[in-house]
GROMACS .gro file of C-alpha atoms in nm:
model
  145
    1MET     CA    1 -19.129 -10.421  11.558
    2THR     CA    2 -18.798 -10.260  11.652
    3GLU     CA    3 -18.813 -10.417  11.997
    4THR     CA    4 -18.879 -10.760  11.851
    5LEU     CA    5 -18.591 -10.729  11.606
    6THR     CA    6 -18.357 -10.611  11.881
    7GLU     CA    7 -18.460 -10.904  12.099
    8VAL     CA    8 -18.404 -11.156  11.818
    9LEU     CA    9 -18.059 -11.016  11.745
   10ALA     CA   10 -17.969 -11.021  12.115
   11THR     CA   11 -18.084 -11.383  12.142
   12CYS     CA   12 -17.877 -11.484  11.840
   13THR     CA   13 -17.560 -11.325  11.975
   14GLU     CA   14 -17.615 -11.475  12.322
   15ARG     CA   15 -17.626 -11.823  12.169
   16GLY     CA   16 -17.303 -11.759  11.981
   17GLU     CA   17 -17.461 -11.738  11.637
   18VAL     CA   18 -17.295 -11.499  11.400
   19PRO     CA   19 -17.519 -11.233  11.244
   20VAL     CA   20 -17.563 -11.264  10.868
   21ARG     CA   21 -17.344 -10.965  10.788
   22HIS     CA   22 -17.037 -11.149  10.921
   23LYS     CA   23 -17.104 -11.447  10.697
   24ALA     CA   24 -17.091 -11.241  10.376
   25PRO     CA   25 -16.712 -11.233  10.324
   26ARG     CA   26 -16.692 -11.609  10.383
   27ALA     CA   27 -16.980 -11.672  10.142
   28VAL     CA   28 -16.819 -11.447   9.882
   29ARG     CA   29 -16.486 -11.623   9.924
   30ARG     CA   30 -16.654 -11.962   9.880
   31ALA     CA   31 -16.843 -11.835   9.575
   32ARG     CA   32 -16.524 -11.704   9.414
   33ASP     CA   33 -16.349 -12.035   9.475
   34TYR     CA   34 -16.645 -12.221   9.325
   35LEU     CA   35 -16.646 -11.999   9.015
   36ARG     CA   36 -16.273 -12.051   8.964
   37ALA     CA   37 -16.308 -12.429   9.003
   38HIS     CA   38 -16.606 -12.450   8.764
   39LEU     CA   39 -16.480 -12.207   8.503
   40SER     CA   40 -16.584 -12.408   8.198
   41ASP     CA   41 -16.898 -12.562   8.350
   42PRO     CA   42 -17.246 -12.414   8.337
   43VAL     CA   43 -17.297 -12.242   8.673
   44THR     CA   44 -17.638 -12.158   8.812
   45LEU     CA   45 -17.702 -11.900   9.078
   46ASP     CA   46 -17.882 -12.161   9.288
   47ALA     CA   47 -17.579 -12.395   9.281
   48LEU     CA   48 -17.346 -12.106   9.361
   49ALA     CA   49 -17.559 -11.990   9.654
   50ALA     CA   50 -17.590 -12.345   9.788
   51HIS     CA   51 -17.213 -12.390   9.776
   52ALA     CA   52 -17.153 -12.053   9.941
   53GLY     CA   53 -17.411 -12.123  10.210
   54ALA     CA   54 -17.609 -11.804  10.151
   55ASP     CA   55 -17.937 -11.690  10.006
   56LYS     CA   56 -17.887 -11.615   9.636
   57PHE     CA   57 -18.011 -11.257   9.660
   58HIS     CA   58 -17.794 -11.187   9.964
   59LEU     CA   59 -17.498 -11.349   9.785
   60ILE     CA   60 -17.539 -11.122   9.482
   61ARG     CA   61 -17.545 -10.809   9.700
   62ALA     CA   62 -17.252 -10.925   9.914
   63PHE     CA   63 -17.052 -11.033   9.608
   64ARG     CA   64 -17.105 -10.699   9.438
   65ALA     CA   65 -17.007 -10.512   9.756
   66GLU     CA   66 -16.693 -10.723   9.808
   67VAL     CA   67 -16.573 -10.774   9.448
   68GLY     CA   68 -16.726 -10.478   9.267
   69MET     CA   69 -16.933 -10.681   9.021
   70PRO     CA   70 -17.200 -10.950   9.033
   71PRO     CA   71 -17.099 -11.318   9.023
   72TYR     CA   72 -17.193 -11.373   8.658
   73GLU     CA   73 -16.980 -11.079   8.541
   74TYR     CA   74 -16.693 -11.210   8.753
   75LEU     CA   75 -16.729 -11.554   8.591
   76THR     CA   76 -16.736 -11.396   8.246
   77ARG     CA   77 -16.417 -11.205   8.322
   78LEU     CA   78 -16.250 -11.521   8.451
   79ARG     CA   79 -16.345 -11.698   8.130
   80VAL     CA   80 -16.220 -11.416   7.909
   81ALA     CA   81 -15.889 -11.398   8.100
   82ARG     CA   82 -15.848 -11.774   8.050
   83ALA     CA   83 -15.942 -11.729   7.684
   84ALA     CA   84 -15.665 -11.471   7.646
   85ASP     CA   85 -15.415 -11.722   7.780
   86LEU     CA   86 -15.536 -11.992   7.541
   87LEU     CA   87 -15.537 -11.756   7.242
   88ALA     CA   88 -15.181 -11.652   7.325
   89ALA     CA   89 -15.089 -12.022   7.333
   90GLY     CA   90 -15.215 -12.062   6.976
   91MET     CA   91 -15.565 -12.210   7.008
   92THR     CA   92 -15.834 -12.095   6.765
   93GLY     CA   93 -16.126 -11.883   6.875
   94ALA     CA   94 -16.379 -12.165   6.835
   95GLN     CA   95 -16.166 -12.404   7.042
   96VAL     CA   96 -16.112 -12.139   7.309
   97ALA     CA   97 -16.481 -12.052   7.336
   98HIS     CA   98 -16.574 -12.414   7.396
   99THR     CA   99 -16.287 -12.474   7.638
  100VAL     CA  100 -16.369 -12.179   7.864
  101GLY     CA  101 -16.741 -12.255   7.879
  102LEU     CA  102 -16.878 -11.994   7.642
  103PHE     CA  103 -17.156 -12.088   7.402
  104ASP     CA  104 -16.978 -12.007   7.077
  105GLU     CA  105 -16.714 -11.792   6.913
  106SER     CA  106 -16.946 -11.494   6.876
  107GLN     CA  107 -17.004 -11.486   7.251
  108LEU     CA  108 -16.627 -11.497   7.304
  109HIS     CA  109 -16.583 -11.216   7.052
  110ARG     CA  110 -16.849 -10.996   7.218
  111HIS     CA  111 -16.716 -11.038   7.574
  112PHE     CA  112 -16.349 -11.020   7.474
  113ARG     CA  113 -16.400 -10.696   7.286
  114ARG     CA  114 -16.607 -10.545   7.570
  115ILE     CA  115 -16.345 -10.633   7.835
  116PHE     CA  116 -16.016 -10.590   7.647
  117GLY     CA  117 -16.120 -10.346   7.376
  118VAL     CA  118 -15.984 -10.565   7.095
  119THR     CA  119 -16.110 -10.871   6.913
  120PRO     CA  120 -15.976 -11.215   7.006
  121GLY     CA  121 -15.812 -11.245   6.663
  122SER     CA  122 -15.630 -10.912   6.700
  123PHE     CA  123 -15.520 -11.010   7.047
  124ALA     CA  124 -15.388 -11.347   6.926
  125ARG     CA  125 -15.197 -11.191   6.635
  126THR     CA  126 -15.043 -10.929   6.864
  127MET     CA  127 -14.941 -11.191   7.118
  128HIS     CA  128 -14.780 -11.410   6.854
  129ARG     CA  129 -14.584 -11.114   6.716
  130GLN     CA  130 -14.469 -11.004   7.061
  131HIS     CA  131 -14.410 -11.357   7.195
  132ARG     CA  132 -14.653 -11.310   7.490
  133PRO     CA  133 -14.468 -11.040   7.685
  134SER     CA  134 -14.759 -10.868   7.855
  135TYR     CA  135 -15.019 -11.137   7.926
  136ALA     CA  136 -14.993 -11.103   8.305
  137ARG     CA  137 -15.084 -10.736   8.282
  138VAL     CA  138 -15.375 -10.808   8.046
  139SER     CA  139 -15.522 -11.082   8.268
  140ARG     CA  140 -15.510 -10.851   8.573
  141LEU     CA  141 -15.715 -10.599   8.375
  142ALA     CA  142 -15.979 -10.859   8.292
  143CYS     CA  143 -16.041 -10.998   8.635
  144PRO     CA  144 -15.951 -10.844   8.968
  145SER     CA  145 -15.831 -11.092   9.227
   0.00000   0.00000   0.00000
């Protein structure tokens, strides 16, 4: 079996094909771009994998290795970071939840509290009192680039 695998890999590299491990960063990059572009849309793993040009299970492993979290968690953090921006701008929690693609306000509340450690309402009140001085720092905490 080892000989066969070695022969297949040698044949692939002789024809100029890139082994799968070199495609992972490109697939992850494409997946991240797709998630950013479809922030408020429902995103399926199949659609994400098709866009990235990778098998969905390989994409999940490569994404976690490259970004430090699976794609769905990354999307959730993108949505919560966007929600923080909208809350700071004065939108209500219900409006924000719908705008960023979350199911309802309770889902926003649960994820926001898990990621930022405060409720969306507390965050909004603090931002309005402080006139939004530290949003850039808060969004970097929610979602690594």
